[in-house]
Amino acid sequence: MDLTITLSSRQDEDLMEVSGALDHATVRHLREVLFGLLDAGRCRITVEMSGLRILDAASIRVLLWLRDRAGQAGGDLRLWGATGTVLTALEITGVAKQFHAYDQVSWPQSQRDRQVVDLGSMRVGHDQWPAQVDDLLDRLHTMRAGGPGRDRVRDTIIELCLPAAHRLARRYAGRGEIKEELTQVASLALVKAVDGFDVTRGVEFGAYATPTILGELRRYFRDQSAGIRMPRRLQELRLAAGHAHELLTQRLGRSPTTADVAGHLDVGEDEIVEMLSASSAHRPLSLNAPGPGSDHDNATLMDVVGGDDPAFGLVEYRRSIEVIMAGVSERAQRIISLRFYGNLTQAEIAREVGLSQMHVARLLQQTLSLLRRRLTE
C-alpha cells in the first residue's frame, strides 16, 4: 500500500503525518483513522502533507466531509505542508483556504512521537461502518434464537457500530436538541437495525442501517418540534396517506378522494378525516400573527380573540333578583327602580310616591335586607 500514516498528540491536538498517495483506494484508511480520533473526542486535527505525492478529487471530498464532522464536534481539520501537485489540487478545487493550507503550524520535530498506524492489518469498509460487522452478522444469522453465545455476538455488533451511529447523530447537533438525547435515539435505532437486518437480501449492513437511523432521528425532530403533538397512530397514517395520494394520483389521473385513499389503505374514511383535521392543527397559530382583514392596519389575532365578559358572573344574581322582586309589593319595586335605575335621591323618591323621606328610607332598608338574605340562602 502506497500510504503511510503516523500520529502525534499534544494536549487536545493531534498531528497526522501522511506520505505516499491519497486516492480512492487509500483514502478509506485515512477516513478510518480520522474516525477513530473523532470518536475518541479528539476533534482538533492537523494533517501534515509534505510527504504526499498524489491527492485526487475523491480524497478531497472525503476530507471535506470529515472537516464538517470535526466542526460539528467543536473542532477543526486543517491541512498543512501541501506542495506541488497536492497544493495545486487543493487550489483548483477551491478548498485550500477552507483547510488553512497556507497557514504555518508550529509543531517542532522534538514534540512528535510519531506512532505508526498499521494500515496493512486494518479492515475498512466502503463507508463509515466497520468491515468486520458483515462477517458477524452472517454468523448471527446462523445462530438459533436464544442459543448460547448469540447475545454476545449481537452485543459485539452493536458495540462495534455505536461510533458510526453516534456520528450520524452528530449531523443533527446544534439544532436545539440535547446531544445526549440524539445519541440515545441513534443508539436505539441501531439496535432496531441490527435486529431487523436480513443477510439473505445480499445488501451491506450500512445500506440498511444508515437510512434506519436517520429516519428515527428525523422522526424524533418531527415529534419534538411539533407545537401540538399528534398521536403516533395519526402520524403513521399521515405518512401512509401521503404515499397513497401520490400513487393514486398517477394511477387515477386525478386527485384521489378521501374514499379513494381510505380504500387503498384499508381504513375507514372517518380515520382519514381525523388525520386531516389533526394535521391542520399540527402547529398552533401565533396570537401575534396578522388577523383577518388586517391588510391595511396592524391588527393581530390577539385583537379578535374573545375574553371573559365580567357580566357573565352577574347573570345568576340578576335572575335571582327578578324572582325575589316579584314577591315584594309594587310600591317597594317602584322605590327600588327609582333609586337604582332612576338614580333619584330619597327626597326625590318621597315626592314622587307621596311618602315621607323617612318612610322611603325604611322601605329601602327592608327591601334590600330581604334581597341580601334571599341571595345568600
Coordinates of C-alpha atoms in Angstrom, one line a residue:
M1 CA 0.0 0.0 0.0
D2 CA 1.4 3.4 -1.1
L3 CA 0.3 5.2 2.0
T4 CA 1.9 5.8 5.4
I5 CA 0.3 7.5 8.4
T6 CA 1.9 8.4 11.7
L7 CA 0.2 10.1 14.7
S8 CA 1.5 12.6 17.2
S9 CA -0.5 14.1 20.1
R10 CA -0.2 17.0 22.5
Q11 CA -2.9 18.2 24.9
D12 CA -6.1 18.4 22.9
E13 CA -4.4 18.5 19.4
D14 CA -3.3 15.7 17.1
L15 CA -0.9 15.7 14.1
M16 CA -1.4 13.2 11.4
E17 CA 1.6 12.9 9.0
V18 CA 0.6 11.4 5.7
S19 CA 3.0 10.3 2.9
G20 CA 2.6 8.5 -0.4
A21 CA -0.6 8.6 -2.4
L22 CA -4.0 9.5 -1.2
D23 CA -6.5 8.3 -3.7
H24 CA -9.8 6.4 -4.0
A25 CA -8.1 3.1 -2.9
T26 CA -6.2 4.5 0.2
V27 CA -8.5 7.3 1.4
R28 CA -10.6 4.7 3.2
H29 CA -7.8 4.0 5.6
L30 CA -7.3 7.7 6.3
R31 CA -11.0 8.0 6.9
E32 CA -10.9 5.1 9.4
V33 CA -8.0 6.6 11.3
L34 CA -9.8 10.0 11.5
F35 CA -13.0 8.4 12.6
G36 CA -11.1 6.8 15.5
L37 CA -9.8 10.2 16.6
L38 CA -13.2 11.9 16.3
D39 CA -14.9 9.1 18.2
A40 CA -12.4 9.5 21.0
G41 CA -13.3 13.2 21.3
R42 CA -10.1 14.3 19.5
C43 CA -11.5 16.8 17.1
R44 CA -8.6 19.3 16.6
I45 CA -6.6 17.6 13.9
T46 CA -3.8 18.8 11.6
V47 CA -2.9 16.6 8.6
E48 CA 0.7 17.2 7.5
M49 CA 1.1 16.6 3.7
S50 CA 4.7 17.4 2.9
G51 CA 5.4 13.8 2.1
L52 CA 2.2 13.3 -0.1
R53 CA 2.7 12.9 -3.8
I54 CA -0.9 12.3 -5.1
L55 CA -4.2 13.8 -3.9
D56 CA -7.3 13.1 -6.1
A57 CA -10.7 14.6 -6.1
A58 CA -12.4 11.7 -4.3
S59 CA -10.0 12.1 -1.4
I60 CA -10.7 15.9 -1.2
R61 CA -14.4 15.2 -1.0
V62 CA -13.8 12.8 1.9
L63 CA -11.6 15.3 3.7
L64 CA -14.3 18.0 3.3
W65 CA -16.8 15.6 4.8
L66 CA -14.5 14.8 7.7
R67 CA -13.9 18.5 8.2
D68 CA -17.6 19.0 8.7
R69 CA -17.8 16.2 11.2
A70 CA -14.9 17.7 13.2
G71 CA -16.7 21.1 13.1
Q72 CA -19.8 19.6 14.4
A73 CA -17.8 18.2 17.3
G74 CA -16.5 21.7 18.1
G75 CA -13.1 21.3 16.4
D76 CA -11.4 21.6 13.0
L77 CA -9.5 19.7 10.4
R78 CA -6.5 21.5 8.9
L79 CA -4.2 20.6 6.0
W80 CA -0.6 21.7 6.4
G81 CA 2.6 21.4 4.3
A82 CA 0.9 20.7 0.9
T83 CA 3.2 21.5 -2.1
G84 CA 3.5 20.8 -5.8
T85 CA 0.6 18.9 -7.4
V86 CA -1.1 18.3 -4.0
L87 CA -1.3 22.1 -3.3
T88 CA -2.4 22.6 -6.9
A89 CA -5.3 20.1 -6.5
L90 CA -6.5 21.9 -3.4
E91 CA -6.3 25.2 -5.2
I92 CA -8.1 24.0 -8.3
T93 CA -11.0 22.6 -6.2
G94 CA -11.2 25.9 -4.3
V95 CA -10.7 24.4 -0.8
A96 CA -7.2 25.5 0.0
K97 CA -8.3 28.4 2.2
Q98 CA -11.0 26.3 3.8
F99 CA -8.4 23.9 5.0
H100 CA -6.0 26.7 6.0
A101 CA -3.4 25.2 3.7
Y102 CA -1.4 28.4 3.6
D103 CA -1.1 28.8 7.3
Q104 CA 2.0 27.8 9.3
V105 CA 1.7 25.3 12.1
S106 CA 4.2 25.2 15.0
W107 CA 4.8 21.6 15.8
P108 CA 8.6 21.0 16.4
Q109 CA 10.1 17.7 15.4
S110 CA 11.1 17.1 19.0
Q111 CA 7.4 17.1 20.1
R112 CA 6.3 14.4 17.6
D113 CA 6.1 10.9 19.0
R114 CA 5.1 9.5 15.5
Q115 CA 3.1 6.4 16.3
V116 CA 3.0 4.4 13.0
V117 CA -0.5 3.3 12.1
D118 CA -0.6 -0.4 10.9
L119 CA -2.7 0.1 7.8
G120 CA -1.9 -3.4 6.4
S121 CA -3.9 -5.1 9.1
M122 CA -6.7 -2.5 9.2
R123 CA -10.1 -3.8 7.9
V124 CA -12.1 -1.0 6.4
G125 CA -15.5 -0.9 4.8
H126 CA -16.7 1.1 1.8
D127 CA -18.4 3.5 4.2
Q128 CA -18.3 4.5 7.8
W129 CA -19.5 1.1 9.1
P130 CA -16.8 -1.4 10.4
A131 CA -16.0 -4.0 7.8
Q132 CA -15.9 -6.9 10.3
V133 CA -19.6 -6.4 11.0
D134 CA -20.7 -8.2 7.9
D135 CA -19.0 -11.4 9.0
L136 CA -20.5 -11.1 12.5
L137 CA -24.0 -10.6 11.0
D138 CA -23.6 -13.7 8.9
R139 CA -22.6 -15.6 12.0
L140 CA -25.5 -14.2 13.9
H141 CA -27.9 -15.2 11.2
T142 CA -26.9 -18.9 11.5
M143 CA -27.3 -18.9 15.3
R144 CA -30.5 -20.1 16.9
A145 CA -32.6 -17.6 18.8
G146 CA -31.8 -17.9 22.5
G147 CA -28.8 -20.1 21.7
P148 CA -25.6 -20.0 23.6
G149 CA -23.3 -17.1 22.5
R150 CA -25.9 -15.4 20.3
D151 CA -26.5 -12.4 22.7
R152 CA -22.7 -12.0 22.9
V153 CA -22.3 -11.8 19.2
R154 CA -25.3 -9.4 18.9
D155 CA -23.8 -7.1 21.6
T156 CA -20.4 -7.2 19.9
I157 CA -22.0 -6.0 16.6
I158 CA -23.8 -3.2 18.4
E159 CA -20.7 -2.1 20.2
L160 CA -18.7 -2.0 17.0
C161 CA -21.4 0.0 15.2
L162 CA -22.1 2.5 18.0
P163 CA -19.4 5.0 16.9
A164 CA -20.9 5.1 13.4
A165 CA -24.4 5.6 14.8
H166 CA -23.2 8.4 17.0
R167 CA -21.5 10.1 14.0
L168 CA -24.9 10.1 12.3
A169 CA -26.4 11.7 15.4
R170 CA -23.8 14.4 15.3
R171 CA -25.1 15.5 11.9
Y172 CA -28.1 16.9 13.8
A173 CA -26.1 18.6 16.5
G174 CA -26.7 22.3 17.1
R175 CA -30.4 22.3 16.3
G176 CA -31.7 22.9 19.7
E177 CA -31.8 19.4 21.0
I178 CA -29.6 17.9 23.7
K179 CA -26.7 15.9 22.2
E180 CA -27.2 13.0 24.6
E181 CA -30.9 12.7 23.5
L182 CA -29.8 12.4 19.9
T183 CA -27.2 9.9 20.8
Q184 CA -29.8 7.8 22.6
V185 CA -32.2 7.9 19.6
A186 CA -29.4 6.8 17.3
S187 CA -28.3 4.0 19.6
L188 CA -31.8 2.6 19.9
A189 CA -32.3 2.9 16.1
L190 CA -29.0 0.9 15.7
V191 CA -30.4 -1.9 17.9
K192 CA -33.5 -1.9 15.8
A193 CA -31.4 -2.1 12.6
V194 CA -29.3 -5.0 13.9
D195 CA -32.4 -6.9 14.9
G196 CA -34.2 -6.2 11.6
F197 CA -31.3 -6.8 9.2
D198 CA -31.8 -9.7 6.8
V199 CA -28.4 -11.0 5.5
T200 CA -30.2 -13.1 2.8
R201 CA -31.1 -10.0 0.8
G202 CA -27.5 -9.5 -0.2
V203 CA -27.1 -5.9 0.8
E204 CA -24.4 -4.4 3.1
F205 CA -25.5 -3.6 6.6
G206 CA -24.6 0.1 6.2
A207 CA -27.0 0.5 3.3
Y208 CA -29.8 -0.7 5.7
A209 CA -28.7 0.8 9.0
T210 CA -27.9 4.4 7.7
P211 CA -31.5 5.2 6.5
T212 CA -33.0 3.4 9.5
I213 CA -31.0 5.6 12.0
L214 CA -31.5 8.8 10.0
G215 CA -35.2 8.0 9.8
E216 CA -35.5 7.7 13.5
L217 CA -33.6 10.9 14.1
R218 CA -35.9 12.8 11.6
R219 CA -38.9 11.3 13.3
Y220 CA -37.6 12.5 16.7
F221 CA -37.2 16.0 15.4
R222 CA -40.6 16.0 13.8
D223 CA -42.2 14.8 17.1
Q224 CA -40.2 17.2 19.3
S225 CA -40.7 20.3 17.1
A226 CA -44.4 20.0 16.7
G227 CA -46.3 22.6 18.6
I228 CA -49.2 20.1 19.1
R229 CA -48.0 16.5 19.2
M230 CA -50.1 14.1 17.1
P231 CA -50.7 10.6 18.3
R232 CA -48.2 8.1 16.7
R233 CA -51.2 6.3 15.0
L234 CA -52.1 9.5 13.2
Q235 CA -48.5 10.4 12.4
E236 CA -48.0 7.0 10.7
L237 CA -51.4 7.3 8.9
R238 CA -50.4 10.7 7.6
L239 CA -47.2 9.3 6.1
A240 CA -49.0 6.4 4.5
A241 CA -51.7 8.7 3.2
G242 CA -49.1 10.9 1.6
H243 CA -47.6 8.0 -0.3
A244 CA -51.0 6.7 -1.2
H245 CA -52.0 10.1 -2.6
E246 CA -49.0 10.2 -4.9
L247 CA -49.6 6.7 -6.1
L248 CA -53.3 7.1 -6.7
T249 CA -52.8 10.4 -8.5
Q250 CA -50.7 8.7 -11.1
R251 CA -52.9 5.7 -11.3
L252 CA -56.3 7.5 -11.5
G253 CA -55.1 10.6 -13.4
R254 CA -56.8 12.9 -10.9
S255 CA -56.6 13.9 -7.3
P256 CA -57.9 11.0 -5.2
T257 CA -60.8 11.5 -2.9
T258 CA -60.9 10.7 0.8
A259 CA -62.8 7.4 -0.1
D260 CA -60.0 6.5 -2.6
V261 CA -57.3 6.9 0.0
A262 CA -59.2 5.1 2.7
G263 CA -59.9 2.2 0.3
H264 CA -56.3 2.0 -0.7
L265 CA -55.1 1.9 2.9
D266 CA -58.0 -0.3 4.1
V267 CA -59.0 2.1 6.8
G268 CA -62.2 3.9 7.5
E269 CA -63.0 7.3 5.9
D270 CA -63.5 8.8 9.4
E271 CA -59.9 7.9 10.2
I272 CA -58.7 9.8 7.2
V273 CA -60.8 12.8 8.2
E274 CA -59.5 12.6 11.7
M275 CA -55.9 12.6 10.4
L276 CA -56.5 15.5 8.1
S277 CA -58.1 17.5 11.0
A278 CA -55.2 16.7 13.3
S279 CA -52.7 17.6 10.6
S280 CA -54.2 21.0 10.0
A281 CA -53.8 21.7 13.7
H282 CA -50.3 20.4 13.9
R283 CA -48.9 23.9 14.6
P284 CA -50.8 26.5 16.5
L285 CA -51.1 30.0 15.1
S286 CA -49.3 32.7 16.9
L287 CA -51.5 35.3 18.6
N288 CA -49.2 37.9 17.1
A289 CA -50.0 36.8 13.5
P290 CA -51.9 39.3 11.3
G291 CA -55.7 39.0 12.0
P292 CA -58.4 38.6 9.3
G293 CA -58.9 41.7 7.2
S294 CA -55.7 43.3 8.6
D295 CA -54.2 44.3 5.2
H296 CA -54.3 48.0 6.0
D297 CA -53.8 48.0 9.7
N298 CA -51.7 46.3 12.4
A299 CA -54.5 44.2 13.9
T300 CA -53.4 40.7 15.1
L301 CA -55.3 37.6 16.2
M302 CA -54.9 38.8 19.8
D303 CA -57.2 41.7 18.9
V304 CA -60.1 39.4 17.8
V305 CA -59.7 36.8 20.5
G306 CA -62.7 36.9 22.9
G307 CA -62.3 37.3 26.6
D308 CA -64.4 36.7 29.7
D309 CA -67.3 39.2 29.9
P310 CA -67.5 40.5 33.5
A311 CA -71.3 40.5 33.2
F312 CA -71.3 36.7 32.9
G313 CA -70.8 36.4 36.7
L314 CA -73.9 38.6 37.3
V315 CA -76.3 36.6 35.2
E316 CA -77.3 34.3 38.1
Y317 CA -77.7 37.1 40.5
R318 CA -79.9 39.1 38.1
R319 CA -82.2 36.1 37.5
S320 CA -82.4 35.5 41.2
I321 CA -83.3 39.2 41.9
E322 CA -86.0 39.1 39.3
V323 CA -87.6 36.1 41.1
I324 CA -87.3 37.7 44.6
M325 CA -88.6 41.1 43.5
A326 CA -91.7 39.5 42.1
G327 CA -92.6 38.6 45.7
V328 CA -92.4 42.2 47.1
S329 CA -95.1 44.9 46.9
E330 CA -95.4 47.1 43.8
R331 CA -94.6 50.2 45.9
A332 CA -91.3 48.6 47.0
Q333 CA -90.5 47.6 43.5
R334 CA -91.1 51.2 42.3
I335 CA -88.9 52.7 45.1
I336 CA -86.1 50.3 44.2
S337 CA -86.4 51.1 40.5
L338 CA -86.4 54.9 41.1
R339 CA -83.4 54.6 43.4
F340 CA -81.1 52.3 41.4
Y341 CA -82.3 52.7 37.8
G342 CA -83.6 56.3 38.0
N343 CA -80.7 57.4 40.2
L344 CA -83.1 59.6 42.4
T345 CA -82.3 60.6 45.9
Q346 CA -84.5 59.5 48.8
A347 CA -86.1 63.0 49.0
E348 CA -86.9 63.0 45.2
I349 CA -88.4 59.4 45.6
A350 CA -90.5 60.6 48.5
R351 CA -92.1 63.4 46.5
E352 CA -92.6 61.0 43.5
V353 CA -94.5 58.3 45.6
G354 CA -96.2 60.7 48.1
L355 CA -94.4 59.4 51.2
S356 CA -92.1 60.9 53.8
Q357 CA -88.3 60.6 53.2
M358 CA -88.1 58.6 56.5
H359 CA -90.7 56.1 55.2
V360 CA -88.9 55.7 51.9
A361 CA -85.6 55.1 53.8
R362 CA -87.3 52.4 55.9
L363 CA -88.8 50.7 52.8
L364 CA -85.4 50.7 51.0
Q365 CA -83.7 49.2 54.1
Q366 CA -86.3 46.4 54.4
T367 CA -86.3 45.5 50.7
L368 CA -82.5 45.4 50.5
S369 CA -82.2 43.3 53.6
L370 CA -84.7 40.9 52.1
L371 CA -82.7 40.7 48.9
R372 CA -79.4 40.1 50.7
R373 CA -81.0 37.4 52.9
R374 CA -82.6 35.5 50.0
L375 CA -79.5 35.7 47.8
T376 CA -77.3 34.2 50.5
E377 CA -79.7 31.3 51.4

